[in-house]
């Protein structure tokens, strides 16, 4: 049975796993803090000095050495979800996102030479879309999108059964879409404000709480308790999300839009979004003029914390012609 080392590279943690060719996680490995690396976190023998800040390809390869060493000769490739804008077919990082050292680097080929096995990478939001298309909420669609509510808003778009990357490989960078066309110079007017961080920060400010004390759990605790300030923020986020789901469906004739990210596990968010989208359908003033006005379909993503891994593996297998 073929096995793969699959790595989700995030701004907080580097999260590795061993997976089979069907997308099943065989073993979750110890995650490594991205910005507080030392040799013990890398499972080294303690004889070398700490790596310190992860600020070079060389240090990153050393990080991966510690993860890969126990599985050398046991895995057939390394598949990675990686932040930033990437040419995934060439394994070239145009920007590095949280991994700024990778910008302008052919990281995939460098890793392939370093480890002696095929190594690939794909943007994290696009990985989430690929995961849902392969094994999740978009399995039955030809045209679909994933919206990931995280630090900002990420995602990916599938058209005619293929991931849309764009000429500059930046398709799916949803954070940069405008919610309020009348206020393009206001940071709060952008779709990034609808991510989990935007919701939590908005609830914190509205309720007079320290931003650091309001995570997703606390935000929804306040919302469910009927706190009027928290609910006002929540309804604004839902209204904006519904509007963008409607717009994306209109533009691309999408069969479904799947919502991901940690807060998508909260049924209240998905139910509220479905209700808002249904209101668009029921009360659309353009409906009398066409039988084909948009009827968006909203679904919750199947994958959450493991989405980037599943999608990274799909990209790896497809690029190497190993999909069954």
XYZ file of C-alpha atoms in Angstrom, residues 38-290:
253
model
C 13.725 24.232 18.578
C 15.511 20.929 18.145
C 13.334 19.133 20.671
C 10.236 19.991 18.659
C 11.997 18.439 15.688
C 12.705 15.224 17.592
C 16.451 15.815 17.274
C 18.935 14.524 19.873
C 19.430 17.854 21.608
C 23.064 18.257 20.572
C 22.408 21.128 18.155
C 21.419 24.714 18.991
C 17.809 25.815 18.553
C 16.710 26.640 15.035
C 15.139 29.897 16.138
C 12.890 31.814 13.763
C 11.805 29.909 10.669
C 13.221 32.368 8.137
C 14.984 30.393 5.411
C 14.533 27.434 3.099
C 17.488 25.764 4.825
C 15.812 25.942 8.231
C 12.558 24.736 6.741
C 14.281 21.718 5.215
C 15.825 20.997 8.604
C 12.368 21.128 10.140
C 11.125 18.640 7.549
C 14.182 16.420 8.075
C 13.078 15.875 11.654
C 9.564 14.958 10.556
C 10.607 12.783 7.619
C 13.528 10.859 9.171
C 11.456 8.173 10.994
C 9.556 7.455 7.753
C 12.411 7.489 5.255
C 11.923 4.631 2.807
C 8.335 4.120 4.001
C 6.557 6.912 2.100
C 6.222 7.387 -1.642
C 6.020 11.158 -1.688
C 5.470 14.363 0.251
C 2.347 16.446 -0.400
C 1.993 19.879 1.125
C -0.650 22.496 1.684
C 1.164 25.831 1.637
C 0.087 29.436 2.203
C 0.405 32.180 -0.356
C 0.207 32.234 -4.141
C 1.874 29.248 -5.771
C 2.408 27.743 -9.210
C 1.322 24.330 -8.006
C 2.211 22.456 -11.184
C 5.835 23.630 -10.960
C 6.040 23.711 -7.164
C 7.095 27.356 -7.272
C 6.173 29.763 -4.464
C 5.321 33.185 -5.821
C 4.556 34.490 -2.345
C 4.955 32.624 0.901
C 2.117 33.924 3.025
C 3.171 33.275 6.609
C 6.281 31.555 5.210
C 7.810 34.678 3.668
C 11.178 32.981 3.189
C 9.619 30.785 0.470
C 8.686 33.699 -1.817
C 10.399 33.323 -5.175
C 11.613 29.812 -4.382
C 11.073 26.580 -6.385
C 10.298 24.806 -3.128
C 8.777 21.687 -4.685
C 11.807 20.849 -6.861
C 14.185 21.769 -4.020
C 12.412 19.341 -1.703
C 12.246 16.624 -4.369
C 16.020 16.813 -4.770
C 16.601 17.013 -1.028
C 14.450 14.010 -0.080
C 14.777 11.965 -3.265
C 11.008 11.398 -3.584
C 8.299 13.430 -5.368
C 7.309 16.538 -3.396
C 4.414 18.812 -4.341
C 2.633 21.829 -2.910
C -0.684 23.600 -3.419
C -2.276 26.711 -1.907
C -4.149 25.978 1.323
C -7.514 27.396 0.229
C -7.347 25.518 -3.042
C -6.500 22.359 -1.099
C -9.727 22.784 0.871
C -11.692 23.021 -2.389
C -9.948 19.964 -3.817
C -10.669 17.976 -0.649
C -14.390 18.716 -0.844
C -14.477 17.977 -4.568
C -12.640 14.660 -4.132
C -14.253 13.245 -1.014
C -16.559 15.830 0.514
C -19.437 18.227 0.037
C -18.734 18.933 -3.649
C -18.383 15.352 -4.894
C -21.556 15.584 -6.968
C -20.915 18.957 -8.628
C -19.350 20.204 -11.833
C -19.194 23.829 -10.690
C -18.706 24.581 -7.021
C -16.807 26.679 -4.522
C -15.458 26.408 -1.005
C -15.379 29.405 1.326
C -13.054 28.879 4.285
C -13.728 31.145 7.267
C -10.391 31.433 9.019
C -7.982 34.251 9.819
C -9.367 35.842 6.670
C -11.513 34.228 4.008
C -9.860 31.660 1.764
C -11.184 29.112 -0.624
C -11.212 27.770 -4.112
C -13.425 27.417 -7.149
C -14.141 24.327 -9.249
C -15.433 24.906 -12.798
C -16.231 22.037 -15.172
C -14.626 19.652 -12.710
C -11.292 21.493 -12.626
C -9.742 23.771 -10.033
C -9.543 27.380 -11.212
C -6.069 28.764 -10.497
C -5.981 31.824 -12.750
C -3.197 33.151 -14.934
C -1.386 34.536 -11.890
C -2.459 31.590 -9.690
C -4.396 33.884 -7.343
C -7.962 32.749 -8.129
C -9.756 31.953 -4.888
C -8.120 34.681 -2.782
C -11.589 35.592 -1.532
C -10.482 37.915 1.276
C -9.930 40.677 -1.259
C -13.507 40.781 -2.570
C -15.502 43.872 -1.585
C -18.656 43.674 0.493
C -19.372 47.403 0.426
C -18.645 48.992 -2.958
C -19.235 52.469 -1.508
C -16.351 52.153 0.969
C -13.378 50.672 -0.889
C -10.877 52.409 1.400
C -12.367 50.894 4.572
C -10.693 47.622 5.566
C -13.947 46.433 7.118
C -15.569 46.570 3.675
C -13.654 43.541 2.461
C -14.714 39.896 2.609
C -11.822 39.149 4.989
C -13.955 40.744 7.727
C -16.331 37.759 7.466
C -13.716 35.240 8.569
C -13.582 33.717 12.026
C -11.119 36.361 13.186
C -13.318 39.151 11.858
C -16.391 37.737 13.582
C -14.592 37.264 16.909
C -12.941 40.685 16.817
C -16.252 42.306 15.871
C -18.052 40.613 18.754
C -15.277 41.616 21.161
C -15.385 45.284 20.160
C -19.186 45.383 20.162
C -19.383 43.829 23.622
C -16.532 45.822 25.139
C -14.348 42.768 25.695
C -10.600 42.313 25.102
C -10.098 40.884 21.607
C -7.828 38.149 22.943
C -10.611 36.814 25.160
C -13.122 36.161 22.369
C -12.586 33.024 20.312
C -15.206 31.200 18.249
C -16.615 29.404 21.277
C -16.998 32.632 23.268
C -18.470 34.498 20.285
C -21.189 31.912 19.752
C -21.840 31.664 23.485
C -22.700 35.380 23.446
C -24.691 35.093 20.219
C -26.757 32.159 21.476
C -27.357 33.919 24.794
C -29.115 36.661 22.866
C -26.545 39.383 23.456
C -27.845 42.171 21.171
C -24.417 43.574 20.292
C -22.995 40.131 19.457
C -26.065 39.269 17.417
C -25.824 42.498 15.427
C -22.259 41.600 14.416
C -23.285 38.031 13.607
C -26.183 39.136 11.417
C -23.902 41.511 9.506
C -21.452 38.681 8.823
C -24.275 36.365 7.733
C -25.769 39.013 5.463
C -22.406 39.620 3.793
C -21.682 35.927 3.441
C -25.073 35.366 1.848
C -24.436 38.202 -0.575
C -21.103 36.778 -1.688
C -22.554 33.271 -2.033
C -25.254 34.783 -4.242
C -22.726 36.755 -6.305
C -20.407 33.778 -6.817
C -23.337 31.592 -7.835
C -24.506 34.256 -10.281
C -21.073 34.720 -11.831
C -20.120 31.061 -12.206
C -23.444 29.189 -12.245
C -22.334 27.188 -9.219
C -24.110 23.996 -8.219
C -23.181 24.435 -4.557
C -21.033 26.487 -2.185
C -19.485 24.667 0.787
C -18.563 26.594 3.939
C -15.461 25.530 5.852
C -13.190 26.665 8.645
C -13.489 25.927 12.344
C -16.613 28.033 12.918
C -18.454 26.154 10.161
C -18.866 23.337 12.700
C -21.369 25.592 14.476
C -24.853 24.643 13.173
C -26.181 28.127 13.918
C -23.822 29.624 11.332
C -24.779 27.203 8.556
C -28.497 27.341 9.376
C -28.469 31.150 9.508
C -26.602 31.381 6.220
C -29.007 28.990 4.514
C -31.938 31.056 5.780
C -30.401 34.291 4.511
C -29.714 32.761 1.095
C -33.258 31.403 0.942
C -34.570 34.892 1.646
C -32.594 36.120 -1.375
C -34.292 33.460 -3.466
C -37.803 34.074 -2.109
C -37.702 37.865 -2.288
C -35.423 38.469 -5.264
C -36.973 41.462 -7.083
C -35.452 40.339 -10.401
C -37.235 36.965 -10.281
C -40.265 38.026 -12.358
C -37.982 38.877 -15.277
C -36.209 35.534 -15.651
